[in-house]
Amino acid sequence: MGSKDQKRAALHEKLHQLRSVTNSSAVNKASILVDASKYIEDLKEKVERLHQDVSTSKNSLPKVTVETLEKGFLINVFSEKNCPGLLVSILEAFEELGLEVLDARVSCSESFRLEAIGGEVRE
């Protein structure tokens, strides 16, 4: 096989890999490259959205305070931004720490606020 044939075969293989990576169903070179370009643009947008999400979440980490009570703890959690799943995550953390929620008030409209009285789980 001549060097031109080897180059052609290598290019064909690389286009096949590109088609596979970008989930393209195109058959000709130009369409594969167009699909790859769109795929790269989509990835850039996803990365930008992730950067925005990360910088937003860094600025609005929940504020947590814990006070000791006579029989248990008073736990306050406040976040300027309501985050989906935040309450579930907090309750799972209580469980992992071996705390039982005895009483709680929660507000999650625009902001998130939790006031909970917790005690150690009794066996």
PDB file of C-alpha atoms in Angstrom:
ATOM      1  CA  MET A   1       0.000   0.000   0.000  1.00  0.00           C
ATOM      2  CA  GLY A   2       1.431   3.384  -1.028  1.00  0.00           C
ATOM      3  CA  SER A   3       1.902   6.347   1.271  1.00  0.00           C
ATOM      4  CA  LYS A   4      -1.119   8.149  -0.271  1.00  0.00           C
ATOM      5  CA  ASP A   5      -3.278   5.103   0.448  1.00  0.00           C
ATOM      6  CA  GLN A   6      -1.963   4.952   4.011  1.00  0.00           C
ATOM      7  CA  LYS A   7      -2.752   8.644   4.551  1.00  0.00           C
ATOM      8  CA  ARG A   8      -6.219   8.179   3.031  1.00  0.00           C
ATOM      9  CA  ALA A   9      -6.860   5.153   5.292  1.00  0.00           C
ATOM     10  CA  ALA A  10      -5.617   7.063   8.345  1.00  0.00           C
ATOM     11  CA  LEU A  11      -7.863  10.036   7.501  1.00  0.00           C
ATOM     12  CA  HIS A  12     -10.820   7.703   6.982  1.00  0.00           C
ATOM     13  CA  GLU A  13     -10.151   6.099  10.383  1.00  0.00           C
ATOM     14  CA  LYS A  14      -9.898   9.497  12.090  1.00  0.00           C
ATOM     15  CA  LEU A  15     -13.156  10.649  10.480  1.00  0.00           C
ATOM     16  CA  HIS A  16     -14.787   7.423  11.642  1.00  0.00           C
ATOM     17  CA  GLN A  17     -13.540   8.078  15.213  1.00  0.00           C
ATOM     18  CA  LEU A  18     -14.766  11.695  15.050  1.00  0.00           C
ATOM     19  CA  ARG A  19     -18.151  10.505  13.798  1.00  0.00           C
ATOM     20  CA  SER A  20     -18.324   8.005  16.651  1.00  0.00           C
ATOM     21  CA  VAL A  21     -17.286  10.466  19.391  1.00  0.00           C
ATOM     22  CA  THR A  22     -19.755  13.134  18.255  1.00  0.00           C
ATOM     23  CA  ASN A  23     -22.653  10.664  17.770  1.00  0.00           C
ATOM     24  CA  SER A  24     -22.933  11.773  14.145  1.00  0.00           C
ATOM     25  CA  SER A  25     -24.932   9.764  11.662  1.00  0.00           C
ATOM     26  CA  ALA A  26     -23.398  11.631   8.705  1.00  0.00           C
ATOM     27  CA  VAL A  27     -21.660   9.720   5.942  1.00  0.00           C
ATOM     28  CA  ASN A  28     -19.603  12.275   4.038  1.00  0.00           C
ATOM     29  CA  LYS A  29     -16.596  14.236   5.330  1.00  0.00           C
ATOM     30  CA  ALA A  30     -18.216  17.667   5.220  1.00  0.00           C
ATOM     31  CA  SER A  31     -21.293  16.538   7.189  1.00  0.00           C
ATOM     32  CA  ILE A  32     -19.134  14.765   9.772  1.00  0.00           C
ATOM     33  CA  LEU A  33     -17.103  17.957  10.253  1.00  0.00           C
ATOM     34  CA  VAL A  34     -20.275  20.085  10.514  1.00  0.00           C
ATOM     35  CA  ASP A  35     -21.695  17.694  13.131  1.00  0.00           C
ATOM     36  CA  ALA A  36     -18.376  17.749  15.027  1.00  0.00           C
ATOM     37  CA  SER A  37     -18.374  21.547  14.979  1.00  0.00           C
ATOM     38  CA  LYS A  38     -21.936  21.641  16.384  1.00  0.00           C
ATOM     39  CA  TYR A  39     -20.936  19.098  19.014  1.00  0.00           C
ATOM     40  CA  ILE A  40     -17.981  21.262  20.096  1.00  0.00           C
ATOM     41  CA  GLU A  41     -20.221  24.359  20.294  1.00  0.00           C
ATOM     42  CA  ASP A  42     -22.705  22.430  22.461  1.00  0.00           C
ATOM     43  CA  LEU A  43     -19.862  21.351  24.744  1.00  0.00           C
ATOM     44  CA  LYS A  44     -18.648  24.951  25.034  1.00  0.00           C
ATOM     45  CA  GLU A  45     -22.160  26.075  26.042  1.00  0.00           C
ATOM     46  CA  LYS A  46     -22.414  23.293  28.647  1.00  0.00           C
ATOM     47  CA  VAL A  47     -19.030  24.250  30.101  1.00  0.00           C
ATOM     48  CA  GLU A  48     -20.090  27.913  30.267  1.00  0.00           C
ATOM     49  CA  ARG A  49     -23.351  26.979  32.038  1.00  0.00           C
ATOM     50  CA  LEU A  50     -21.403  24.841  34.517  1.00  0.00           C
ATOM     51  CA  HIS A  51     -19.008  27.740  35.198  1.00  0.00           C
ATOM     52  CA  GLN A  52     -21.994  30.018  35.864  1.00  0.00           C
ATOM     53  CA  ASP A  53     -23.648  27.422  38.135  1.00  0.00           C
ATOM     54  CA  VAL A  54     -20.436  26.913  40.107  1.00  0.00           C
ATOM     55  CA  SER A  55     -19.781  30.646  40.552  1.00  0.00           C
ATOM     56  CA  THR A  56     -23.422  31.212  41.555  1.00  0.00           C
ATOM     57  CA  SER A  57     -23.356  28.396  44.093  1.00  0.00           C
ATOM     58  CA  LYS A  58     -20.054  29.634  45.568  1.00  0.00           C
ATOM     59  CA  ASN A  59     -21.648  33.004  46.240  1.00  0.00           C
ATOM     60  CA  SER A  60     -24.735  31.540  47.860  1.00  0.00           C
ATOM     61  CA  LEU A  61     -23.574  28.741  50.115  1.00  0.00           C
ATOM     62  CA  PRO A  62     -26.085  28.133  52.899  1.00  0.00           C
ATOM     63  CA  LYS A  63     -25.376  29.723  56.267  1.00  0.00           C
ATOM     64  CA  VAL A  64     -25.607  27.145  59.047  1.00  0.00           C
ATOM     65  CA  THR A  65     -25.735  27.793  62.777  1.00  0.00           C
ATOM     66  CA  VAL A  66     -26.036  25.213  65.554  1.00  0.00           C
ATOM     67  CA  GLU A  67     -26.938  25.980  69.147  1.00  0.00           C
ATOM     68  CA  THR A  68     -26.917  23.509  72.013  1.00  0.00           C
ATOM     69  CA  LEU A  69     -30.223  23.206  73.852  1.00  0.00           C
ATOM     70  CA  GLU A  70     -30.992  21.498  77.144  1.00  0.00           C
ATOM     71  CA  LYS A  71     -32.049  18.342  75.290  1.00  0.00           C
ATOM     72  CA  GLY A  72     -30.657  18.479  71.766  1.00  0.00           C
ATOM     73  CA  PHE A  73     -29.672  21.064  69.181  1.00  0.00           C
ATOM     74  CA  LEU A  74     -31.243  24.014  67.386  1.00  0.00           C
ATOM     75  CA  ILE A  75     -30.081  23.998  63.788  1.00  0.00           C
ATOM     76  CA  ASN A  76     -30.682  26.934  61.441  1.00  0.00           C
ATOM     77  CA  VAL A  77     -29.927  26.779  57.739  1.00  0.00           C
ATOM     78  CA  PHE A  78     -30.417  29.804  55.501  1.00  0.00           C
ATOM     79  CA  SER A  79     -29.697  30.231  51.808  1.00  0.00           C
ATOM     80  CA  GLU A  80     -30.523  33.322  49.731  1.00  0.00           C
ATOM     81  CA  LYS A  81     -31.372  31.026  46.841  1.00  0.00           C
ATOM     82  CA  ASN A  82     -33.677  28.041  47.037  1.00  0.00           C
ATOM     83  CA  CYS A  83     -31.861  24.998  45.652  1.00  0.00           C
ATOM     84  CA  PRO A  84     -33.808  21.919  44.534  1.00  0.00           C
ATOM     85  CA  GLY A  85     -32.949  18.971  46.753  1.00  0.00           C
ATOM     86  CA  LEU A  86     -31.402  21.071  49.537  1.00  0.00           C
ATOM     87  CA  LEU A  87     -33.911  19.924  52.189  1.00  0.00           C
ATOM     88  CA  VAL A  88     -33.397  16.270  51.259  1.00  0.00           C
ATOM     89  CA  SER A  89     -29.605  16.714  51.416  1.00  0.00           C
ATOM     90  CA  ILE A  90     -29.841  18.325  54.863  1.00  0.00           C
ATOM     91  CA  LEU A  91     -32.104  15.574  56.212  1.00  0.00           C
ATOM     92  CA  GLU A  92     -29.743  12.921  54.824  1.00  0.00           C
ATOM     93  CA  ALA A  93     -26.820  14.696  56.546  1.00  0.00           C
ATOM     94  CA  PHE A  94     -28.765  14.669  59.850  1.00  0.00           C
ATOM     95  CA  GLU A  95     -29.318  10.937  59.430  1.00  0.00           C
ATOM     96  CA  GLU A  96     -25.635  10.320  58.666  1.00  0.00           C
ATOM     97  CA  LEU A  97     -24.688  12.268  61.806  1.00  0.00           C
ATOM     98  CA  GLY A  98     -27.086  10.178  63.891  1.00  0.00           C
ATOM     99  CA  LEU A  99     -29.442  13.105  64.557  1.00  0.00           C
ATOM    100  CA  GLU A 100     -33.191  12.804  64.762  1.00  0.00           C
ATOM    101  CA  VAL A 101     -35.362  15.769  63.775  1.00  0.00           C
ATOM    102  CA  LEU A 102     -37.778  16.348  66.658  1.00  0.00           C
ATOM    103  CA  ASP A 103     -39.407  19.499  65.279  1.00  0.00           C
ATOM    104  CA  ALA A 104     -38.820  21.595  62.153  1.00  0.00           C
ATOM    105  CA  ARG A 105     -40.036  24.642  60.264  1.00  0.00           C
ATOM    106  CA  VAL A 106     -39.098  25.006  56.625  1.00  0.00           C
ATOM    107  CA  SER A 107     -39.649  27.773  54.096  1.00  0.00           C
ATOM    108  CA  CYS A 108     -38.472  27.331  50.538  1.00  0.00           C
ATOM    109  CA  SER A 109     -40.082  29.948  48.333  1.00  0.00           C
ATOM    110  CA  GLU A 110     -37.497  32.419  46.972  1.00  0.00           C
ATOM    111  CA  SER A 111     -34.950  31.698  49.679  1.00  0.00           C
ATOM    112  CA  PHE A 112     -34.458  28.601  51.825  1.00  0.00           C
ATOM    113  CA  ARG A 113     -34.835  28.620  55.596  1.00  0.00           C
ATOM    114  CA  LEU A 114     -34.823  25.643  57.948  1.00  0.00           C
ATOM    115  CA  GLU A 115     -35.116  25.749  61.707  1.00  0.00           C
ATOM    116  CA  ALA A 116     -34.901  22.290  63.220  1.00  0.00           C
ATOM    117  CA  ILE A 117     -34.646  20.905  66.710  1.00  0.00           C
ATOM    118  CA  GLY A 118     -32.682  17.715  66.688  1.00  0.00           C
ATOM    119  CA  GLY A 119     -31.506  15.152  69.153  1.00  0.00           C
ATOM    120  CA  GLU A 120     -29.371  12.064  69.010  1.00  0.00           C
ATOM    121  CA  VAL A 121     -31.152   8.995  67.695  1.00  0.00           C
ATOM    122  CA  ARG A 122     -32.020   6.690  70.562  1.00  0.00           C
ATOM    123  CA  GLU A 123     -31.485   2.983  69.985  1.00  0.00           C
TER     124      GLU A 123
END
